[in-house]
Each structure stands twice: as structure tokens, then as C-alpha cells.
Coordinates of C-alpha atoms and ligand atoms in Angstrom, one line a residue:
F21 CA 0.0 0.0 -0.1
V22 CA 1.3 3.4 -0.9
L23 CA -1.2 5.6 0.8
L24 CA 0.5 5.9 4.1
C25 CA 0.9 9.7 4.0
P26 CA 4.3 9.8 5.4
E27 CA 4.6 13.6 4.1
F28 CA 1.4 14.6 5.6
W29 CA 2.3 12.9 9.1
G30 CA 5.9 14.4 8.8
D31 CA 4.4 17.8 8.5
V32 CA 2.3 17.3 11.6
A33 CA 5.2 15.9 13.6
E34 CA 7.1 19.2 12.6
D35 CA 5.0 21.1 14.8
F36 CA 6.1 19.2 18.1
F37 CA 9.2 19.4 20.0
W38 CA 11.3 16.2 19.7
K39 CA 14.2 15.5 22.1
T40 CA 15.8 13.4 19.3
K41 CA 14.4 13.8 15.9
Y42 CA 12.8 11.2 13.9
T43 CA 14.4 9.9 10.7
G44 CA 13.6 7.8 7.7
K45 CA 10.5 5.4 7.6
F46 CA 7.7 6.4 9.8
L47 CA 5.3 3.6 9.8
D48 CA 6.0 -0.2 9.5
Y49 CA 3.2 -2.8 9.9
N50 CA 1.9 -6.2 9.3
F51 CA -2.0 -7.1 9.5
D52 CA -1.7 -10.6 8.8
V53 CA -2.0 -12.8 11.8
T54 CA -0.7 -15.8 10.1
K55 CA 2.6 -13.8 10.5
E56 CA 3.5 -12.0 14.0
T57 CA 1.1 -9.1 14.1
F58 CA 2.5 -5.8 15.1
L59 CA 1.4 -2.1 14.1
I60 CA 4.5 -0.2 15.0
F61 CA 5.0 3.4 14.2
T62 CA 8.9 3.7 14.2
N63 CA 11.6 6.2 14.2
L64 CA 9.6 9.3 15.3
G65 CA 12.2 9.9 18.0
K66 CA 12.1 10.8 21.7
L67 CA 9.6 13.1 23.1
N68 CA 7.4 14.0 26.2
L69 CA 3.9 14.7 25.6
L70 CA 3.8 17.3 28.3
N71 CA 6.4 19.1 26.5
I72 CA 3.8 20.3 24.2
F73 CA 3.4 22.6 26.9
V74 CA 6.8 23.4 28.1
E75 CA 9.8 23.0 25.8
T76 CA 7.6 24.3 23.1
V77 CA 7.7 27.8 24.6
N78 CA 10.8 28.5 22.9
N79 CA 10.2 26.2 19.8
Y80 CA 6.6 26.6 18.9
C81 CA 4.0 29.1 19.5
C82 CA 1.4 26.9 21.0
L83 CA 1.8 27.6 24.9
M84 CA 2.6 31.3 24.6
R85 CA -0.3 31.8 22.4
V86 CA -2.5 30.3 25.1
I87 CA -1.0 32.1 28.1
F88 CA -1.8 35.4 26.4
L89 CA -5.3 34.3 25.7
G90 CA -5.6 33.5 29.4
V91 CA -8.9 31.4 29.8
V92 CA -8.1 27.8 28.8
L93 CA -10.3 25.3 30.6
D94 CA -13.6 26.5 32.0
R95 CA -15.0 24.1 34.5
E96 CA -18.5 24.1 34.1
G97 CA -19.8 22.0 37.4
N98 CA -23.1 20.7 38.0
E99 CA -24.5 23.7 39.9
P100 CA -24.8 26.5 37.5
G101 CA -22.4 29.2 38.9
D102 CA -19.9 26.6 40.1
E103 CA -16.8 27.2 37.8
K104 CA -13.5 28.0 37.5
T105 CA -10.9 28.8 35.0
V106 CA -7.4 27.4 34.5
T107 CA -4.7 28.8 32.3
Y108 CA -2.3 26.5 30.4
R109 CA 0.4 27.8 32.8
E110 CA -1.6 26.9 36.0
L111 CA -2.4 23.7 34.5
L112 CA 1.2 23.0 33.9
Q113 CA 1.9 23.8 37.5
Q114 CA -0.5 21.5 38.8
V115 CA 0.6 18.8 36.5
C116 CA 4.2 19.0 37.8
K117 CA 3.0 19.1 41.1
F118 CA 1.0 16.0 40.8
A119 CA 3.8 14.3 39.0
N120 CA 5.9 15.0 41.8
V121 CA 3.4 13.5 44.2
L122 CA 3.3 10.5 41.9
K123 CA 7.2 10.3 41.8
S124 CA 7.2 10.4 45.7
Q125 CA 5.1 7.5 45.7
G126 CA 7.6 5.4 43.8
V127 CA 5.9 5.9 40.3
K128 CA 8.3 5.6 37.5
K129 CA 8.1 5.3 33.7
G130 CA 6.3 2.7 32.4
D131 CA 4.4 2.0 35.6
R132 CA 0.4 1.9 35.6
V133 CA -1.6 4.5 37.4
S134 CA -5.4 4.1 37.9
I135 CA -7.3 7.1 38.3
Y136 CA -10.6 7.2 39.9
M137 CA -12.3 10.7 39.6
P138 CA -15.4 12.8 38.5
M139 CA -15.1 15.1 35.6
V140 CA -12.8 17.7 37.2
V141 CA -9.8 19.5 36.0
E142 CA -7.9 17.3 38.6
L143 CA -8.7 14.3 36.4
V144 CA -6.9 16.1 33.4
V145 CA -4.2 17.0 35.7
A146 CA -3.8 13.4 36.7
M147 CA -3.6 12.1 33.3
L148 CA -1.1 14.7 32.1
A149 CA 1.1 14.1 35.4
C150 CA 1.3 10.6 34.3
A151 CA 2.3 11.6 30.7
R152 CA 4.9 13.9 32.3
I153 CA 6.9 11.2 34.1
G154 CA 6.1 8.4 31.3
A155 CA 3.7 6.4 33.3
V156 CA 0.6 4.7 31.8
H157 CA -2.7 6.0 32.9
A158 CA -5.9 3.8 33.2
I159 CA -9.2 5.5 34.3
V160 CA -11.4 3.0 36.3
V161 CA -14.6 2.7 38.4
P162 CA -14.3 1.1 41.7
W163 CA -12.2 2.7 44.3
N164 CA -9.9 0.3 46.3
P165 CA -9.3 1.5 49.7
E166 CA -6.5 -1.1 50.3
V167 CA -4.2 0.6 47.6
D168 CA -5.8 3.9 46.5
L169 CA -4.7 7.1 47.8
C170 CA -6.7 10.4 48.0
W171 CA -5.6 13.4 46.1
H172 CA -6.0 16.2 48.8
S173 CA -3.8 14.2 51.4
L174 CA -1.1 14.4 48.9
I175 CA -0.9 17.4 46.7
G176 CA -0.2 19.8 49.6
G177 CA 3.6 20.4 49.7
A178 CA 4.6 19.3 46.2
S179 CA 6.8 21.2 44.1
E180 CA 5.6 22.7 40.8
E181 CA 8.6 22.1 39.0
C182 CA 9.1 18.5 37.3
E183 CA 11.6 17.7 34.5
P184 CA 9.8 15.5 31.8
V185 CA 10.9 11.9 31.1
W186 CA 11.6 11.4 27.8
C187 CA 9.7 8.6 25.9
D188 CA 10.1 6.7 23.0
S189 CA 7.5 7.0 20.3
E190 CA 6.2 3.6 21.0
D191 CA 6.0 3.8 24.7
P192 CA 2.7 3.2 26.1
L193 CA 0.6 6.2 26.9
F194 CA -2.7 4.9 28.3
I195 CA -4.9 1.8 28.6
L196 CA -8.6 2.4 28.3
Y197 CA -10.9 -0.4 29.1
T198 CA -13.7 -1.2 26.6
S199 CA -16.5 -3.5 27.4
G200 CA -17.0 -5.4 24.2
S201 CA -20.1 -7.3 23.3
T202 CA -19.3 -10.4 25.2
G203 CA -18.9 -8.1 28.5
K204 CA -15.2 -9.0 29.4
P205 CA -13.4 -5.6 29.3
K206 CA -10.5 -5.2 27.1
G207 CA -7.5 -2.9 27.9
V208 CA -7.0 -0.9 24.6
L209 CA -3.4 0.4 24.8
H210 CA -2.4 3.4 23.0
T211 CA 1.1 4.7 22.6
V212 CA 2.9 8.1 23.0
S213 CA 3.6 9.7 19.7
G214 CA 1.4 8.2 17.0
Y215 CA -1.7 8.9 19.4
M216 CA -0.5 12.5 19.9
L217 CA 0.0 13.1 16.2
Y218 CA -3.4 11.5 15.3
T219 CA -5.5 13.4 18.0
A220 CA -3.7 16.7 17.2
A221 CA -4.3 16.5 13.5
T222 CA -7.8 15.3 13.6
F223 CA -8.8 17.8 16.1
K224 CA -7.6 20.5 14.1
L225 CA -8.9 19.6 10.7
V226 CA -12.1 18.0 11.8
F227 CA -13.2 20.8 13.9
D228 CA -11.3 23.3 11.8
Y229 CA -9.8 24.7 14.9
H230 CA -8.6 28.4 15.1
S231 CA -6.9 30.1 17.8
D232 CA -10.2 32.1 18.6
D233 CA -12.6 29.2 19.0
V234 CA -14.1 28.0 22.2
Y235 CA -14.5 24.4 21.9
W236 CA -16.8 22.3 23.9
C237 CA -17.1 18.5 23.9
T238 CA -19.7 17.0 26.3
A239 CA -18.2 13.7 26.8
D240 CA -16.8 12.0 29.8
I241 CA -13.2 12.1 30.3
G242 CA -13.3 8.5 31.1
W243 CA -14.4 7.7 27.7
I244 CA -12.1 7.7 24.6
T245 CA -13.7 10.9 23.1
G246 CA -12.7 12.5 26.6
H247 CA -9.1 11.3 26.2
S248 CA -8.8 12.1 22.6
Y249 CA -11.0 15.2 22.3
I250 CA -11.1 16.9 25.6
T251 CA -7.5 16.2 26.9
Y252 CA -4.9 15.3 24.3
G253 CA -6.2 16.8 20.8
P254 CA -7.6 20.0 22.2
L255 CA -4.6 20.7 24.4
A256 CA -2.0 19.8 21.8
N257 CA -3.7 22.5 19.7
G258 CA -3.6 24.9 22.7
A259 CA -7.3 25.3 22.6
T260 CA -9.7 27.0 24.9
S261 CA -12.3 24.5 25.7
V262 CA -15.0 24.0 28.2
L263 CA -15.2 21.2 30.7
F264 CA -18.5 20.1 31.6
E265 CA -19.5 18.1 34.6
G266 CA -23.1 18.4 34.8
L267 CA -26.3 16.9 33.0
P268 CA -27.7 18.2 29.9
T269 CA -31.2 18.4 31.4
Y270 CA -30.2 20.0 34.9
P271 CA -31.4 22.4 35.9
D272 CA -33.4 22.5 32.8
V273 CA -33.3 21.2 29.3
S274 CA -31.9 24.6 28.1
R275 CA -28.5 23.9 30.1
M276 CA -26.3 23.1 26.9
W277 CA -27.7 26.1 25.0
E278 CA -27.0 28.4 28.0
I279 CA -23.4 27.3 28.3
V280 CA -23.0 27.8 24.5
D281 CA -24.3 31.4 24.8
K282 CA -22.5 32.2 27.8
Y283 CA -19.1 31.0 26.9
H284 CA -19.5 31.7 23.1
V285 CA -18.8 27.9 22.2
S286 CA -17.9 27.8 18.5
K287 CA -17.1 24.2 18.0
F288 CA -19.4 21.9 19.8
Y289 CA -19.2 18.0 20.0
T290 CA -21.7 15.7 21.5
A291 CA -23.5 12.4 21.0
P292 CA -26.5 11.5 19.0
T293 CA -28.0 10.2 22.3
A294 CA -28.0 13.8 23.9
I295 CA -29.4 15.1 20.6
R296 CA -32.3 12.7 20.8
L297 CA -32.8 13.4 24.5
L298 CA -33.2 17.3 24.0
M299 CA -35.2 17.0 20.7
K300 CA -37.8 15.4 22.8
Y301 CA -38.4 19.0 24.4
G302 CA -38.8 20.6 21.0
S303 CA -37.0 23.9 19.8
E304 CA -38.1 26.2 22.3
P305 CA -35.5 25.5 24.8
V306 CA -32.8 25.6 22.2
Q307 CA -34.3 29.0 20.9
K308 CA -34.1 30.7 24.4
Y309 CA -30.3 31.2 24.0
N310 CA -28.0 32.8 21.6
R311 CA -26.1 30.3 19.4
T312 CA -24.7 32.8 16.9
S313 CA -21.2 31.8 18.2
L314 CA -21.6 28.4 16.8
K315 CA -19.6 27.3 13.8
I316 CA -19.4 23.5 13.6
L317 CA -21.3 20.8 15.2
G318 CA -20.0 17.3 15.9
T319 CA -21.5 14.0 16.7
V320 CA -19.8 11.0 18.0
G321 CA -20.5 7.6 19.6
E322 CA -22.9 6.1 17.2
P323 CA -24.3 6.8 13.7
I324 CA -26.7 9.5 14.0
N325 CA -30.2 9.1 12.7
P326 CA -31.3 11.4 10.0
E327 CA -34.1 12.8 12.1
A328 CA -31.8 13.8 14.8
W329 CA -29.3 15.1 12.4
Q330 CA -31.9 17.4 10.8
W331 CA -32.9 18.8 14.1
Y332 CA -29.3 19.3 15.2
Y333 CA -28.5 21.0 11.8
S334 CA -31.7 23.3 11.5
V335 CA -32.6 24.0 15.1
V336 CA -29.4 23.9 17.0
G337 CA -27.1 25.1 14.1
E338 CA -29.8 27.2 12.3
K339 CA -28.6 25.6 9.1
R340 CA -25.2 27.6 9.2
C341 CA -23.1 25.2 10.8
P342 CA -21.7 21.9 9.1
V343 CA -22.4 18.8 11.0
V344 CA -19.1 16.6 11.3
D345 CA -20.5 13.1 11.9
T346 CA -17.3 11.3 13.2
F347 CA -17.1 7.6 13.1
W348 CA -14.3 6.1 15.3
Q349 CA -13.8 3.7 18.2
T350 CA -11.7 3.2 21.4
E351 CA -9.5 1.1 19.2
T352 CA -8.7 3.7 16.5
G353 CA -7.6 6.4 18.9
G354 CA -9.2 9.2 16.8
H355 CA -11.7 10.0 13.9
V356 CA -11.2 7.6 10.9
M357 CA -14.3 8.5 8.9
T358 CA -15.6 12.0 8.9
P359 CA -16.7 14.9 6.8
L360 CA -14.4 17.7 6.8
P361 CA -16.4 20.8 7.6
A362 CA -17.4 22.9 4.6
A363 CA -15.2 20.8 2.4
T364 CA -17.2 17.5 2.3
P365 CA -21.0 17.9 1.0
M366 CA -22.9 16.3 3.6
K367 CA -25.5 13.5 3.7
P368 CA -27.5 13.2 7.0
G369 CA -26.6 10.0 8.6
S370 CA -23.3 9.5 6.7
A371 CA -19.8 9.7 8.2
T372 CA -19.0 10.4 4.6
F373 CA -15.3 9.5 3.8
P374 CA -12.1 8.4 5.5
F375 CA -9.4 10.8 7.2
F376 CA -6.1 11.3 5.6
G377 CA -4.1 7.9 5.6
V378 CA -7.1 5.8 6.5
V379 CA -7.9 3.2 3.8
P380 CA -11.5 1.5 4.4
A381 CA -12.8 -1.4 2.4
I382 CA -16.0 -3.4 2.6
L383 CA -15.8 -7.2 2.7
N384 CA -18.4 -9.9 2.2
E385 CA -18.9 -12.8 4.4
S386 CA -16.2 -14.7 2.7
G387 CA -13.6 -12.0 3.2
E388 CA -13.7 -10.7 -0.5
E389 CA -13.6 -6.9 -1.2
L390 CA -16.7 -5.3 -2.4
E391 CA -16.4 -2.6 -5.0
G392 CA -19.1 0.1 -5.7
P393 CA -22.2 0.5 -3.9
S394 CA -22.3 -2.4 -1.4
E395 CA -22.7 -3.4 2.1
G396 CA -20.8 -5.7 4.4
Y397 CA -17.8 -5.7 6.9
L398 CA -16.0 -2.5 7.4
V399 CA -12.3 -3.0 7.6
F400 CA -9.1 -0.9 7.1
K401 CA -6.2 -2.0 4.9
Q402 CA -3.5 -0.2 6.6
P403 CA -2.8 1.4 10.1
W404 CA -2.9 5.2 11.1
P405 CA -0.7 6.7 13.6
G406 CA -3.4 6.7 16.4
V407 CA -4.6 3.1 16.0
M408 CA -4.3 0.9 19.3
R409 CA -1.1 -1.3 19.5
T410 CA -2.4 -4.1 21.5
V411 CA -4.9 -5.5 24.0
Y412 CA -3.1 -4.8 27.4
G413 CA -1.7 -8.2 28.8
N414 CA -3.4 -10.2 26.0
H415 CA -1.8 -9.7 22.6
E416 CA -3.7 -12.9 21.4
R417 CA -7.0 -11.3 22.1
F418 CA -5.9 -8.4 20.2
E419 CA -5.0 -10.7 17.2
T420 CA -8.2 -12.6 17.5
T421 CA -10.6 -9.6 17.9
Y422 CA -9.3 -7.5 15.3
F423 CA -7.3 -9.5 12.6
K424 CA -8.2 -13.1 12.6
K425 CA -11.6 -12.9 10.7
F426 CA -10.1 -11.4 7.8
P427 CA -6.1 -11.8 7.7
G428 CA -4.7 -8.8 6.2
F429 CA -7.2 -6.3 7.5
Y430 CA -8.2 -4.6 10.7
V431 CA -11.8 -5.5 11.3
T432 CA -13.8 -2.8 13.1
G433 CA -16.7 -5.0 14.0
D434 CA -19.1 -2.6 12.4
G435 CA -21.4 -2.8 9.4
C436 CA -21.2 -0.4 6.6
R437 CA -23.0 0.4 3.4
R438 CA -21.2 2.5 0.4
D439 CA -23.8 4.3 -1.8
K440 CA -23.4 5.1 -5.4
D441 CA -21.6 8.3 -4.6
G442 CA -18.9 6.4 -2.6
Y443 CA -20.3 7.7 0.8
Y444 CA -19.9 5.4 3.6
W445 CA -22.9 4.7 5.9
I446 CA -22.0 2.9 9.4
T447 CA -25.0 0.5 10.1
G448 CA -23.9 -0.7 13.6
R449 CA -22.2 -3.4 15.2
I450 CA -21.9 -6.5 13.2
D451 CA -23.2 -8.3 16.2
D452 CA -26.1 -5.9 16.2
M453 CA -27.3 -7.5 12.9
L454 CA -30.3 -9.6 12.9
N455 CA -30.8 -12.5 10.8
V456 CA -34.6 -12.9 10.3
S457 CA -35.5 -15.9 8.1
G458 CA -32.2 -15.5 6.5
H459 CA -32.4 -11.7 5.7
L460 CA -29.7 -9.8 7.4
L461 CA -31.2 -6.5 8.9
S462 CA -29.5 -3.7 10.6
T463 CA -31.0 -2.9 14.1
A464 CA -29.7 0.8 13.4
E465 CA -31.9 1.0 10.5
V466 CA -35.2 -0.3 12.4
E467 CA -34.3 2.0 15.1
S468 CA -34.0 5.0 12.6
A469 CA -37.5 4.0 11.2
L470 CA -39.1 3.9 14.7
V471 CA -37.7 7.3 15.7
E472 CA -39.1 8.9 12.6
H473 CA -42.4 8.6 14.4
E474 CA -43.3 11.8 16.0
A475 CA -44.1 9.9 19.4
V476 CA -40.7 8.2 19.8
A477 CA -37.7 9.9 21.1
E478 CA -35.3 6.9 21.2
A479 CA -35.5 3.3 20.3
A480 CA -33.2 0.3 20.8
V481 CA -33.6 -3.0 18.7
V482 CA -32.5 -6.5 19.7
G483 CA -32.9 -9.9 18.4
R484 CA -35.0 -12.4 20.2
P485 CA -34.8 -16.2 19.3
H486 CA -37.7 -17.4 17.2
P487 CA -38.4 -21.1 16.5
V488 CA -39.3 -20.3 12.8
K489 CA -37.4 -17.3 11.5
G490 CA -34.4 -17.7 13.7
E491 CA -34.5 -14.3 15.1
S492 CA -37.5 -11.9 15.6
L493 CA -37.2 -8.1 16.2
Y494 CA -37.8 -6.9 19.7
C495 CA -38.0 -3.0 20.0
F496 CA -37.7 -0.8 23.0
V497 CA -39.2 2.6 22.7
T498 CA -38.7 5.7 24.5
L499 CA -41.5 8.2 23.9
N500 CA -41.3 11.8 23.7
D501 CA -42.3 13.8 26.6
G502 CA -46.1 13.8 27.5
I503 CA -47.1 11.0 25.2
N504 CA -48.6 7.9 26.4
Y505 CA -48.0 4.5 25.3
N506 CA -51.1 2.7 24.0
Q507 CA -52.1 -0.1 21.4
K508 CA -52.7 2.4 18.6
L509 CA -49.4 3.5 18.7
E510 CA -47.8 0.1 18.6
V511 CA -49.6 -0.6 15.5
E512 CA -48.7 2.6 13.9
L513 CA -44.9 1.8 14.9
K514 CA -45.1 -1.6 13.5
K515 CA -46.7 -0.1 10.2
Q516 CA -44.1 2.5 10.1
V517 CA -41.3 0.0 10.2
R518 CA -42.9 -2.1 7.4
E519 CA -43.3 0.7 5.1
K520 CA -39.8 2.1 5.6
I521 CA -37.7 -1.1 5.4
G522 CA -40.1 -4.1 4.3
A523 CA -42.3 -6.5 5.6
I524 CA -39.4 -8.9 6.9
A525 CA -38.5 -6.0 9.3
T526 CA -42.0 -5.8 10.9
P527 CA -41.3 -6.0 14.9
D528 CA -42.5 -8.9 16.6
Y529 CA -42.5 -7.0 19.9
I530 CA -42.7 -3.3 20.9
Q531 CA -42.0 -2.6 24.5
N532 CA -42.6 0.8 26.2
A533 CA -39.1 1.8 27.7
P534 CA -39.1 5.2 29.8
G535 CA -35.4 4.7 30.2
L536 CA -32.7 2.4 28.3
P537 CA -29.9 0.8 29.8
K538 CA -26.9 3.0 29.0
T539 CA -23.0 3.1 29.7
R540 CA -21.9 6.6 31.3
S541 CA -20.7 7.5 27.8
G542 CA -24.3 7.1 26.7
K543 CA -24.0 3.7 24.6
I544 CA -27.0 1.9 24.7
M545 CA -26.2 -1.6 26.4
R546 CA -27.9 -4.0 23.8
R547 CA -26.4 -7.1 25.4
V548 CA -28.8 -6.1 28.6
L549 CA -31.7 -5.6 26.4
R550 CA -31.1 -8.8 24.7
K551 CA -31.3 -10.5 28.2
I552 CA -34.6 -8.6 29.2
A553 CA -36.2 -9.6 25.9
C554 CA -35.7 -13.2 26.7
N555 CA -36.6 -12.6 30.5
E556 CA -33.2 -13.7 31.6
Q557 CA -32.7 -12.3 34.9
D558 CA -28.9 -12.9 35.1
L559 CA -27.4 -10.0 33.3
G560 CA -23.9 -10.7 33.7
D561 CA -21.4 -7.5 34.2
V562 CA -23.4 -4.4 34.5
S563 CA -20.7 -2.4 36.3
T564 CA -20.7 0.2 33.3
L565 CA -24.3 0.9 33.5
A566 CA -25.1 4.5 34.4
D567 CA -28.5 4.0 35.9
S568 CA -29.4 0.7 37.2
S569 CA -32.9 1.5 38.0
V570 CA -34.1 1.3 34.5
I571 CA -33.5 -2.3 34.6
E572 CA -36.2 -3.1 37.1
Q573 CA -38.5 -1.0 35.1
L574 CA -37.5 -2.8 31.9
F575 CA -38.5 -6.2 33.3
E576 CA -42.0 -4.9 34.7
N577 CA -42.9 -3.5 31.2
R578 CA -42.4 -6.7 29.6
Y579 CA -46.0 -6.9 27.9
F580 CA -47.1 -6.2 24.3
Y581 CA -50.3 -6.1 22.5
D582 CA -51.0 -9.4 20.2
C583 CA -52.8 -8.2 17.0
K584 CA -54.1 -11.5 16.1
K585 CA -55.4 -12.6 19.6
K586 CA -56.3 -8.9 20.3
Q587 CA -55.0 -8.9 23.8
M588 CA -52.3 -8.0 26.1
L589 CA -49.7 -10.8 26.7
I590 CA -46.3 -11.1 28.6
T591 CA -43.5 -11.2 25.9
Ligands
LIG606 C1 -26.0 37.0 19.9 O1 -24.6 37.2 20.1 C2 -23.9 37.8 19.2 C3 -22.3 37.7 19.5 O2 -22.0 36.5 19.8 C4 -24.4 39.2 19.2 O3 -23.7 40.0 18.1 C5 -25.8 39.3 18.8 O4 -26.4 40.6 18.9 C6 -26.6 38.4 19.8 N1 -27.9 38.3 19.4 C7 -28.8 38.5 20.5 C8 -30.3 38.6 20.0 O5 -28.8 38.8 21.6
LIG607 C1 -18.8 -12.7 -1.8 O1 -19.3 -13.8 -0.9 C2 -19.8 -15.1 -1.9 C3 -20.1 -16.3 -1.1 O2 -20.2 -15.9 0.2 C4 -19.1 -15.3 -3.3 O3 -19.7 -16.1 -4.0 C5 -18.7 -13.9 -4.0 O4 -18.1 -14.0 -5.3 C6 -18.1 -13.1 -3.0 N1 -17.5 -11.9 -3.6 C7 -18.0 -10.8 -4.0 C8 -16.9 -9.6 -4.6 O5 -19.2 -10.6 -4.1
LIG608 C1 -29.1 -16.7 8.7 O1 -29.9 -17.7 9.3 C2 -30.0 -19.0 8.4 C3 -31.0 -19.8 9.0 O2 -32.2 -19.2 9.7 C4 -28.6 -19.4 8.2 O3 -28.8 -20.6 7.2 C5 -27.9 -18.4 7.4 O4 -26.6 -18.9 7.3 C6 -27.7 -17.3 8.3 N1 -26.8 -16.2 7.7 C7 -26.0 -15.5 8.3 C8 -25.3 -14.6 7.2 O5 -25.6 -15.7 9.4

């Protein structure tokens, strides 16, 4: 493959400070598991990530520009009014202090540091302090009193000076645990320089970042979006960004737009699930606030259904702001398929085209590459700097999960359709595809058809085993505020899906779901819904669930209207 874009990445690398400079070949790799798999981004030289903020003062204008600007991280806490502003210089001082604390605890380069914190500046500080001394950070859930230490008892007398530890390009930067469809978490490992180049470049180009922008990503830092597009990408660009700890609906459903107005947010990045949630309340709560500062709207986390896209574009962005529908994964480190704002003609619901250096392909079940308009498995033919390097502590699982199915390709696990214009449409996890009487159906498409109904705010569709069809469609629907669930609506919804997709996709069951089981990052836990659909009480590992009270409610609501028998039955 010749499209590795070495010149492009070379230019990006020029913008950073390298203790020893890269030479020669940038990228070497092998995707064929029948040989020894590796994905190594070599010869970039030695650097320290935090030096983006330090040594660069003399070498590159990033830090200085930011210091002159003053405001860097606005912490927007849960109570309106509870906020603080941190400049890059203050951030650096705090990072050095905490790096010294870590050193005093005996932490050294290569050690792993688990961090357990809410969305506060100190979380960013702790991550960067690890980077400063070459330790590997991992953000976790449970607190362990046996080994864990409390921040405030440590930080007090620490010095504000801490020499950087120089790292090799391929030294690990962090481990991030992702649940995966089987429920057993995988530790996705990212390395220092490739990840930095990738998040810096994607942030700059995908959000068309300029020094007068105010950027706000609503994600949780504990999620990859928070790592790449709250912490590393924006900070590497010296961006002014808003850090938000609260809920989009507290104290009321205008909260997001109030913040956009107050801080003159110009680049806004959120998840379709948040958009659908706010869409339920109509346009009035949005229009109460001034959004003229907005320039680009981004989405992340799952394919955005066209209905939500239109609302986001028309109501939030007043049809002025390009929508960047970014497709990527914890494993990819940064955006891999995305429009470039104002350069790529948009199609609502399509992540459009690959980012520079990313080469996608669509394969069929037997691993043959499909040309032209087609639908199948989304794979990548070659690495890009930000791709994960291994599953921490289990390289075999890395090979099995991502490379075994189709040797020579990185398998995303997502399905994808390419239309006649060459646009890519992510159809959702391959394990979210249903096989109904031999027809493959995408749950995302059925969900999209359901939410096009004016009564429906959100939908999640899973398969339930069926003696004849193999699988049947079981749909959970969350209704818009003020709408009651009834049989007439259920019949309408079934009709709607049948008309949009075809008779084969007619749902067997529709269940009213006032709440859906979601992870803290807003991803619907379909694995849990599949169990509820089958009335299996043993849900397995649900530690990543944001609100466990929805589960009980879902089990209680397991009834449906049988059109033939004309009565309510338990599913
Ligand atoms: C909205 O904000 C812009 C500046 O961001 C300002 O020029 C404009 O007058 C404001 N509009 C209203 C209606 O307040
Ligand atoms: C796709 O798969 C089928 C069998 O599974 C095969 O017959 C067909 O030729 C493959 N290739 C293409 C390009 O469709
Ligand atoms: C779908 O299910 C049928 C049996 O109902 C099976 O024969 C077929 O191979 C399945 N197709 C796929 C792609 O899994």
C-alpha cells in the first residue's frame, strides 16, 4: 500500500518538540495474523507529551499563544455558577505538582496508574502528570481503599517543577477499558507519539480549529472521546475548551445552550443520544439562547439517525453550521471516517469519507472486497498513527478480535454500506445485525425508522430467538415527553417500520421503555436488552451501567399487544 501519507504526518510531527528527531521510515506494520502481528509506528524519536506545553515555549508558539489568551479550561460544574478557569500555565504547574506526588509514591516510567475521579480539572491534571513522567494511565470505576490514595492528602507541599521524562515513540501512553459485546473488558493500549499526532491533527482539521475558537465536547473524560477530544487533541492545539461535569437536563433542558451562549462556544461536539434526548423537548428551549457563536457541530458515539441530524443542523445550528458526523472507536484512537467541515458535501446520517491516511474497504462474509455500492463488513487496509497497539496483557486477544476474521485487515466489528456516490454509512455493530428468516437486518435501520415517528424519542432494537424465523425483532421505545403508550401507537409503529424497510422487518414485539440501559458514555447496552427481551434475569457484568434503576422498570414493562389475539400478553 502506498497511501501511508508519510509527508502529511511528517508535517504534523514538525509542529512538535522532539528531544531526538525522527528519521527515515515512519510506519511499519503487518496486519496478517498468520505472521507475527504488530503495528509499529517507528523512528519518530524521543519526546514527552507534556512538552507540548513546556519546551515548546521556545520552539513553537502553542503555549505562549494560550497564555496570552488567558482562559483555557472552563470547568462548568453541575450547579450553575460553580465554575473555575485554569490557564495553561496553571495547568502545567498543577501537572508538575501531581507528577512529583506520583514520583514520591515511587511511580516511574512505564508504571501503570489507575485514576478514579469525576469530571474535574484534576482528572486532566492526573492524566497529564502520568504523561509527564512516562507512566501509563488507566481511568477506572471502583475505588479500592487497600491501595488507593486520596488526592488532597498528597498534593499539599509538592513542588511545581518537574523535569519531563523522555519517551520513545512507541512507549505506552494509556490503557482504556472497553466493554466489548461479550461483556469482558479489553484494555485498549495507545502509545505516545502516534496517538498524539493523530489526535492533534484530527482535532485541528475536523473541527477546523482556529485560535479564537471556544471548543466544547460534552463527553466524559473516562471515555475515549474525553481522552482524545477533551484532553490530548485540544491541549496539543492550545485550544480553549469547556469542561462540563453536569447533566444536559439540569437544572433544565436549556442547559447546553445556556453554556454555548455564555461562553460563546464555536465548536460543539456531542453524542446522538444527547441530541435525541433534547429533541424530545422541542426547539423552544434551544431558541431561548443565543447560538450565533456556533460554527461547527460534531457528533460521536454511534451513527446519527437522519431525524436527529436534521434537528441538530436546523434547530441548533440554524442551518449555518456544518455537522461533522465522526466515526471512530476506542481502538482507532481518533476519527477515521468523517466529513471535513465545509469541504465535504454532507448527507445526513453518513460519516462520509475516510480521514487522511485511512483506507477503508467493505468485505463480504467470505472476506472478498466489494467494489462500488455495497454493504458488508467495514475493515481498514493499513494503520494510521493513532490506532491501538495491543490489548493490554493479552496480545492474542488483540489478534483474535481485530485480525483473525479477515487476515490482512483491521476488522472494526461494524457493518457499513457504500452508496453510489462513494459515501460510507455505518450500519452498526455486526453483532447488532439480525438474521430474520435468512435476511440480514441492521438494528440501526429499524431504530431509525422507529424514531422517525413523532411519538418516539429513542429506540433500541435487539434480536430474540424465534423457532421459525431464527430471530425476531424486539424493539424498546422511549416516547417523547407527554405522550402515552397505547395499542394504537404500537400498531402505527409496526406499520411505519414495515413501510420504511419492508415486511421482513416488521417488529414482533414493541415495549414501552421510559429509560434505556446505557453506559456512562451514553451507549445503549444491547447485551442487557437482549437478556430482558428473553426474560433472563442474570444480566452478567453491568458495572458500566449509568443508572441501574431502569433495569427493574424494563423487566416490569415486558408486555405487548398481540394483534391477532387482540389482547395484552407477556412477551
Ligand atoms: C447574539 O450574540 C452575538 C455575539 O455572539 C451578538 O452579536 C448578537 O447581537 C446576539 N444576538 C442577540 C439577539 O442577543
Ligand atoms: C462474496 O461472497 C460470496 C459467497 O459467500 C461469493 O460467491 C462472492 O463471489 C463474493 N465476492 C463478491 C465480490 O461478491
Ligand atoms: C441466517 O440464518 C439462516 C438460518 O435461519 C442460516 O442458514 C444463514 O446462514 C444465516 N446467515 C448468516 C449470514 O448468518
